[in-house]
């Protein structure tokens, strides 16, 4: 892949001392090789004469860095490969929870508990990895991860609490699906945390104006998209929860973006990660946005078809599944 060709070439060609720190740099350039060099501290002279302990420490750090670099690269490729596989699988089989719940999927957890558990790695693993990154105090890295954590604080803590209070549904969440989601969040939290805090390349943060106009513009536009999407996502989820709280089974949601699409909550979440990818400007963030679309767009299509079959002529024919006027 092109993502790794650049990294490979960077190991073989000679570089100017200021390479990777150009003032006009705007996007993070994932170069794990530079991360290895910066992760290694030159041992003090005294340590070089203490039984080879200095050399052993350098070798240990080198092996650790190479191991993490390999893991990061593998995780990145895995996430890209998962995108078409997810689209293909969900084209024929809707995940069996919510309105698509059905028997035959083994033991189930209460929905609120399942959401809290399966989303939790995005919080604790991110916070564990951040202090280990070479960019752990860089303003752009902290901004990127703050947005990521903001979304998942809502998804891991706030949303399950609202679900437990307002939802009267007795249908559970299959344990096997929760475990799959937990595994994905482990993979993605590692990938996004290491990308933002360690492997990405940022402009020097010597002053508030050092990033350049383009970087500020990109970050502001991306944050605007992110917060708009988050607002749509949360308001749509609240509207659905209110319908569940009223009881009487599923009904046609109305008002707001529901007049345009069947799943504005999914539309909003996809917009969130699009904006976040614009802010982060990294291969890992792009992979996450593509995977989000690979997961949510087919499910939105399944929701839309379910509404049409259940409510027939009563369901507004002008609504699309997830993208107004398009799809």
Tab-separated table of C-alpha atoms in Angstrom:
chain	number	residue	atom	x	y	z
A	1	UNK	CA	0.000	0.000	0.000
A	2	UNK	CA	1.042	3.618	-0.643
A	3	UNK	CA	0.846	4.294	3.072
A	4	UNK	CA	3.850	2.061	3.761
A	5	UNK	CA	5.853	2.759	0.579
A	6	UNK	CA	6.588	6.231	1.901
A	7	UNK	CA	7.713	4.818	5.244
A	8	UNK	CA	9.991	2.262	3.525
A	9	UNK	CA	11.639	4.841	1.279
A	10	UNK	CA	12.311	7.104	4.232
A	11	UNK	CA	14.618	4.458	5.712
A	12	UNK	CA	16.818	4.230	2.605
A	13	UNK	CA	17.249	7.799	1.389
A	14	UNK	CA	19.367	10.405	3.174
A	15	UNK	CA	17.384	13.150	4.777
A	16	UNK	CA	18.049	16.796	5.480
A	17	UNK	CA	18.337	17.402	9.222
A	18	UNK	CA	15.123	19.418	9.137
A	19	UNK	CA	13.189	16.780	7.179
A	20	UNK	CA	9.827	16.062	8.828
A	21	UNK	CA	9.846	19.437	10.592
A	22	UNK	CA	9.067	21.722	7.654
A	23	UNK	CA	7.239	24.863	8.718
A	24	UNK	CA	4.590	24.438	6.029
A	25	UNK	CA	3.674	20.884	6.998
A	26	UNK	CA	-0.061	20.441	7.299
A	27	UNK	CA	-0.885	16.766	7.477
A	28	UNK	CA	0.594	14.237	9.866
A	29	UNK	CA	3.015	11.996	7.951
A	30	UNK	CA	3.155	8.551	9.537
A	31	UNK	CA	6.846	7.696	9.615
A	32	UNK	CA	7.417	5.003	12.209
A	33	UNK	CA	11.160	5.019	11.454
A	34	UNK	CA	11.575	8.554	12.820
A	35	UNK	CA	9.620	7.509	15.888
A	36	UNK	CA	12.160	4.764	16.511
A	37	UNK	CA	15.075	7.193	16.412
A	38	UNK	CA	13.406	9.635	18.767
A	39	UNK	CA	12.370	6.898	21.156
A	40	UNK	CA	16.007	5.883	21.709
A	41	UNK	CA	17.987	7.933	24.174
A	42	UNK	CA	21.744	8.008	23.774
A	43	UNK	CA	23.214	6.443	26.917
A	44	UNK	CA	25.400	8.506	29.174
A	45	UNK	CA	29.156	7.928	28.782
A	46	UNK	CA	29.327	6.286	32.185
A	47	UNK	CA	26.855	3.650	31.133
A	48	UNK	CA	29.025	2.651	28.165
A	49	UNK	CA	31.672	1.389	30.559
A	50	UNK	CA	29.401	-0.464	32.966
A	51	UNK	CA	29.476	-3.933	31.591
A	52	UNK	CA	27.692	-3.127	28.332
A	53	UNK	CA	24.468	-2.146	30.037
A	54	UNK	CA	24.154	0.967	27.834
A	55	UNK	CA	24.305	-1.067	24.626
A	56	UNK	CA	21.814	-3.556	26.007
A	57	UNK	CA	19.398	-0.758	26.869
A	58	UNK	CA	19.664	0.665	23.343
A	59	UNK	CA	19.057	-2.765	21.840
A	60	UNK	CA	16.077	-3.320	24.124
A	61	UNK	CA	14.561	0.017	23.134
A	62	UNK	CA	15.200	-0.713	19.462
A	63	UNK	CA	13.498	-4.103	19.669
A	64	UNK	CA	10.542	-2.614	21.542
A	65	UNK	CA	10.137	0.169	18.982
A	66	UNK	CA	10.360	-2.235	16.054
A	67	UNK	CA	7.799	-4.503	17.692
A	68	UNK	CA	5.350	-1.638	18.218
A	69	UNK	CA	5.959	-0.347	14.702
A	70	UNK	CA	5.080	-3.768	13.305
A	71	UNK	CA	1.968	-3.986	15.462
A	72	UNK	CA	0.862	-0.508	14.394
A	73	UNK	CA	1.353	-1.276	10.707
A	74	UNK	CA	-0.509	-4.565	11.003
A	75	UNK	CA	-3.401	-2.896	12.831
A	76	UNK	CA	-3.639	-0.199	10.163
A	77	UNK	CA	-3.727	-2.673	7.289
A	78	UNK	CA	-6.257	-4.792	9.190
A	79	UNK	CA	-8.648	-1.865	9.592
A	80	UNK	CA	-8.508	-1.035	5.885
A	81	UNK	CA	-9.088	-4.684	4.943
A	82	UNK	CA	-12.053	-4.908	7.319
A	83	UNK	CA	-13.933	-2.190	5.417
A	84	UNK	CA	-14.943	-4.157	2.288
A	85	UNK	CA	-15.395	-7.335	4.321
A	86	UNK	CA	-17.820	-5.540	6.651
A	87	UNK	CA	-19.823	-4.091	3.756
A	88	UNK	CA	-20.057	-7.509	2.146
A	89	UNK	CA	-21.149	-9.316	5.311
A	90	UNK	CA	-23.745	-6.706	6.318
A	91	UNK	CA	-25.141	-6.719	2.809
A	92	UNK	CA	-26.581	-10.151	3.554
A	93	UNK	CA	-26.866	-10.264	7.367
A	94	UNK	CA	-27.969	-7.471	9.721
A	95	UNK	CA	-26.379	-7.588	13.172
A	96	UNK	CA	-29.000	-9.214	15.475
A	97	UNK	CA	-29.730	-6.464	17.999
A	98	UNK	CA	-32.275	-3.695	18.282
A	99	UNK	CA	-35.102	-3.984	15.753
A	100	UNK	CA	-33.172	-6.779	14.020
A	101	UNK	CA	-32.935	-8.930	17.170
A	102	UNK	CA	-33.629	-12.626	16.658
A	103	UNK	CA	-33.038	-15.890	18.468
A	104	UNK	CA	-30.197	-18.301	17.901
A	105	UNK	CA	-27.284	-16.045	18.852
A	106	UNK	CA	-26.590	-17.431	22.312
A	107	UNK	CA	-26.729	-15.661	25.682
A	108	UNK	CA	-27.554	-11.967	25.807
A	109	UNK	CA	-26.646	-9.027	28.030
A	110	UNK	CA	-28.847	-6.083	29.006
A	111	UNK	CA	-28.439	-3.554	26.211
A	112	UNK	CA	-27.142	-0.748	28.445
A	113	UNK	CA	-24.510	-2.998	30.030
A	114	UNK	CA	-23.423	-4.324	26.637
A	115	UNK	CA	-22.916	-0.815	25.257
A	116	UNK	CA	-20.883	0.267	28.285
A	117	UNK	CA	-18.628	-2.803	28.224
A	118	UNK	CA	-17.977	-3.069	24.504
A	119	UNK	CA	-17.195	0.644	24.072
A	120	UNK	CA	-14.996	0.891	27.181
A	121	UNK	CA	-11.582	0.181	25.539
A	122	UNK	CA	-11.855	3.496	23.719
A	123	UNK	CA	-11.487	5.242	27.087
A	124	UNK	CA	-9.122	3.235	29.233
A	125	UNK	CA	-6.776	2.035	26.485
A	126	UNK	CA	-6.485	5.515	24.969
A	127	UNK	CA	-5.642	7.007	28.358
A	128	UNK	CA	-3.065	4.277	28.996
A	129	UNK	CA	-1.304	4.810	25.664
A	130	UNK	CA	-1.297	8.610	25.549
A	131	UNK	CA	1.487	9.123	28.139
A	132	UNK	CA	3.732	6.728	26.174
A	133	UNK	CA	3.623	8.778	22.978
A	134	UNK	CA	6.346	11.198	21.892
A	135	UNK	CA	3.616	13.773	21.100
A	136	UNK	CA	1.821	13.344	24.417
A	137	UNK	CA	1.895	17.100	25.105
A	138	UNK	CA	1.541	18.434	21.553
A	139	UNK	CA	-1.556	20.683	21.168
A	140	UNK	CA	-2.746	19.024	17.948
A	141	UNK	CA	-2.363	15.507	19.356
A	142	UNK	CA	-4.283	16.484	22.472
A	143	UNK	CA	-7.023	18.139	20.399
A	144	UNK	CA	-7.435	15.049	18.226
A	145	UNK	CA	-7.646	12.683	21.189
A	146	UNK	CA	-9.908	15.029	23.159
A	147	UNK	CA	-12.505	14.873	20.361
A	148	UNK	CA	-12.172	11.088	20.204
A	149	UNK	CA	-12.645	10.757	23.964
A	150	UNK	CA	-15.561	13.199	23.964
A	151	UNK	CA	-17.521	11.004	21.586
A	152	UNK	CA	-16.775	7.844	23.525
A	153	UNK	CA	-17.521	9.306	26.939
A	154	UNK	CA	-21.012	9.867	25.602
A	155	UNK	CA	-21.188	6.442	23.945
A	156	UNK	CA	-19.707	4.513	26.894
A	157	UNK	CA	-21.230	6.345	29.855
A	158	UNK	CA	-24.020	8.773	28.960
A	159	UNK	CA	-25.857	6.766	26.289
A	160	UNK	CA	-26.036	3.511	28.324
A	161	UNK	CA	-27.386	5.453	31.323
A	162	UNK	CA	-30.091	7.030	29.178
A	163	UNK	CA	-30.858	3.668	27.632
A	164	UNK	CA	-31.285	2.009	31.018
A	165	UNK	CA	-33.601	4.794	32.230
A	166	UNK	CA	-35.772	5.462	29.193
A	167	UNK	CA	-35.955	2.218	27.269
A	168	UNK	CA	-38.681	-0.266	28.185
A	169	UNK	CA	-37.482	-2.837	25.682
A	170	UNK	CA	-36.737	-6.250	27.155
A	171	UNK	CA	-34.682	-7.491	24.202
A	172	UNK	CA	-31.072	-8.238	25.092
A	173	UNK	CA	-27.810	-7.679	23.265
A	174	UNK	CA	-26.110	-10.917	22.082
A	175	UNK	CA	-22.910	-11.563	23.996
A	176	UNK	CA	-21.083	-12.698	20.864
A	177	UNK	CA	-21.834	-9.384	19.115
A	178	UNK	CA	-20.677	-7.459	22.190
A	179	UNK	CA	-17.399	-9.427	22.171
A	180	UNK	CA	-16.836	-8.682	18.479
A	181	UNK	CA	-17.451	-4.979	19.118
A	182	UNK	CA	-15.141	-5.064	22.165
A	183	UNK	CA	-12.365	-6.581	20.018
A	184	UNK	CA	-12.824	-3.962	17.318
A	185	UNK	CA	-12.639	-1.158	19.866
A	186	UNK	CA	-9.413	-2.610	21.279
A	187	UNK	CA	-7.908	-2.577	17.797
A	188	UNK	CA	-9.167	0.870	16.892
A	189	UNK	CA	-8.355	2.523	20.227
A	190	UNK	CA	-4.769	1.257	19.991
A	191	UNK	CA	-4.489	2.431	16.396
A	192	UNK	CA	-5.942	5.904	16.900
A	193	UNK	CA	-4.138	6.555	20.190
A	194	UNK	CA	-0.731	5.516	18.850
A	195	UNK	CA	-1.262	7.361	15.589
A	196	UNK	CA	-2.228	10.658	17.224
A	197	UNK	CA	0.185	10.533	20.164
A	198	UNK	CA	3.245	8.880	18.621
A	199	UNK	CA	3.472	8.037	14.914
A	200	UNK	CA	1.952	11.164	13.360
A	201	UNK	CA	4.144	14.102	12.370
A	202	UNK	CA	3.080	17.579	13.481
A	203	UNK	CA	4.414	21.082	12.874
A	204	UNK	CA	6.569	22.392	15.692
A	205	UNK	CA	4.429	23.906	18.447
A	206	UNK	CA	6.792	26.735	19.407
A	207	UNK	CA	3.985	29.304	19.292
A	208	UNK	CA	0.255	29.579	18.677
A	209	UNK	CA	0.910	30.755	15.103
A	210	UNK	CA	3.579	28.216	14.206
A	211	UNK	CA	1.101	25.778	12.653
A	212	UNK	CA	0.243	28.006	9.723
A	213	UNK	CA	-3.062	29.216	8.319
A	214	UNK	CA	-3.867	25.985	6.484
A	215	UNK	CA	-3.523	23.852	9.608
A	216	UNK	CA	-5.767	26.175	11.637
A	217	UNK	CA	-8.341	26.271	8.833
A	218	UNK	CA	-8.328	22.490	8.489
A	219	UNK	CA	-8.745	21.975	12.233
A	220	UNK	CA	-11.572	24.504	12.527
A	221	UNK	CA	-13.487	23.084	9.540
A	222	UNK	CA	-13.032	19.528	10.824
A	223	UNK	CA	-14.196	20.466	14.321
A	224	UNK	CA	-17.243	22.212	12.870
A	225	UNK	CA	-18.221	19.046	10.984
A	226	UNK	CA	-17.498	16.922	14.046
A	227	UNK	CA	-19.681	18.927	16.436
A	228	UNK	CA	-22.511	19.235	13.903
A	229	UNK	CA	-22.483	15.468	13.428
A	230	UNK	CA	-22.358	14.847	17.170
A	231	UNK	CA	-25.349	17.141	17.693
A	232	UNK	CA	-27.378	15.313	15.025
A	233	UNK	CA	-26.355	11.941	16.432
A	234	UNK	CA	-27.289	12.739	20.041
A	235	UNK	CA	-30.581	14.470	19.204
A	236	UNK	CA	-31.652	11.607	16.963
A	237	UNK	CA	-30.773	9.023	19.616
A	238	UNK	CA	-32.795	11.005	22.168
A	239	UNK	CA	-35.798	11.098	19.832
A	240	UNK	CA	-35.648	7.314	19.435
A	241	UNK	CA	-35.271	6.819	23.190
A	242	UNK	CA	-38.356	8.982	23.814
A	243	UNK	CA	-40.367	6.758	21.483
A	244	UNK	CA	-39.138	3.684	23.354
A	245	UNK	CA	-40.027	5.264	26.706
A	246	UNK	CA	-43.606	5.796	25.565
A	247	UNK	CA	-44.001	2.061	24.960
A	248	UNK	CA	-46.278	0.467	22.403
A	249	UNK	CA	-43.512	-0.909	20.194
A	250	UNK	CA	-41.762	0.699	17.271
A	251	UNK	CA	-43.323	3.727	15.625
A	252	UNK	CA	-42.409	6.057	12.787
A	253	UNK	CA	-40.012	8.734	14.099
A	254	UNK	CA	-40.827	12.246	12.914
A	255	UNK	CA	-39.311	15.704	13.060
A	256	UNK	CA	-35.821	17.045	12.520
A	257	UNK	CA	-33.591	15.048	10.227
A	258	UNK	CA	-36.014	12.115	10.420
A	259	UNK	CA	-38.018	13.946	7.759
A	260	UNK	CA	-35.115	13.458	5.368
A	261	UNK	CA	-33.543	10.109	6.297
A	262	UNK	CA	-34.524	7.020	8.250
A	263	UNK	CA	-31.301	6.992	10.283
A	264	UNK	CA	-30.075	10.516	11.085
A	265	UNK	CA	-28.251	9.098	14.107
A	266	UNK	CA	-26.025	7.105	11.745
A	267	UNK	CA	-25.681	10.066	9.392
A	268	UNK	CA	-24.538	12.215	12.327
A	269	UNK	CA	-22.014	9.660	13.550
A	270	UNK	CA	-20.519	9.273	10.079
A	271	UNK	CA	-20.231	13.079	9.879
A	272	UNK	CA	-18.482	13.110	13.261
A	273	UNK	CA	-15.727	10.803	12.082
A	274	UNK	CA	-15.432	12.605	8.757
A	275	UNK	CA	-14.765	15.839	10.648
A	276	UNK	CA	-12.383	14.038	12.980
A	277	UNK	CA	-10.453	12.609	10.027
A	278	UNK	CA	-10.121	16.138	8.624
A	279	UNK	CA	-8.685	17.339	11.950
A	280	UNK	CA	-6.327	14.375	12.362
A	281	UNK	CA	-5.341	14.136	8.692
A	282	UNK	CA	-3.765	10.704	9.114
A	283	UNK	CA	-4.132	7.269	7.469
A	284	UNK	CA	-5.449	5.811	10.732
A	285	UNK	CA	-8.198	8.434	11.064
A	286	UNK	CA	-9.203	7.938	7.415
A	287	UNK	CA	-9.388	4.186	7.957
A	288	UNK	CA	-11.705	4.701	10.931
A	289	UNK	CA	-14.016	6.974	8.934
A	290	UNK	CA	-14.177	4.441	6.094
A	291	UNK	CA	-14.905	1.621	8.530
A	292	UNK	CA	-17.657	3.684	10.186
A	293	UNK	CA	-19.327	4.103	6.809
A	294	UNK	CA	-18.799	0.414	6.021
A	295	UNK	CA	-20.629	-0.499	9.222
A	296	UNK	CA	-23.362	2.139	9.493
A	297	UNK	CA	-24.461	2.631	5.877
A	298	UNK	CA	-25.483	-1.031	5.357
A	299	UNK	CA	-27.245	-1.025	8.740
A	300	UNK	CA	-29.076	2.177	7.806
A	301	UNK	CA	-30.188	0.477	4.612
A	302	UNK	CA	-31.480	-2.491	6.639
A	303	UNK	CA	-33.338	-0.092	8.980
A	304	UNK	CA	-34.896	1.726	6.034
A	305	UNK	CA	-36.076	-1.513	4.465
A	306	UNK	CA	-37.465	-2.642	7.837
A	307	UNK	CA	-39.497	0.573	8.168
A	308	UNK	CA	-40.902	0.162	4.659
A	309	UNK	CA	-41.927	-3.437	5.291
A	310	UNK	CA	-43.430	-2.767	8.714
A	311	UNK	CA	-45.360	0.425	7.991
A	312	UNK	CA	-46.026	0.061	4.282
A	313	UNK	CA	-47.792	3.017	2.700
A	314	UNK	CA	-47.750	4.931	5.983
A	315	UNK	CA	-44.005	5.357	5.814
A	316	UNK	CA	-42.859	8.523	3.969
A	317	UNK	CA	-41.570	7.503	0.553
A	318	UNK	CA	-39.458	10.635	0.220
A	319	UNK	CA	-37.090	9.559	2.982
A	320	UNK	CA	-33.741	8.073	2.119
A	321	UNK	CA	-31.803	5.666	4.324
A	322	UNK	CA	-28.879	7.775	5.522
A	323	UNK	CA	-27.869	10.477	2.994
A	324	UNK	CA	-30.580	13.043	2.123
A	325	UNK	CA	-31.715	12.905	-1.531
A	326	UNK	CA	-28.989	10.369	-2.346
A	327	UNK	CA	-29.147	7.061	-0.465
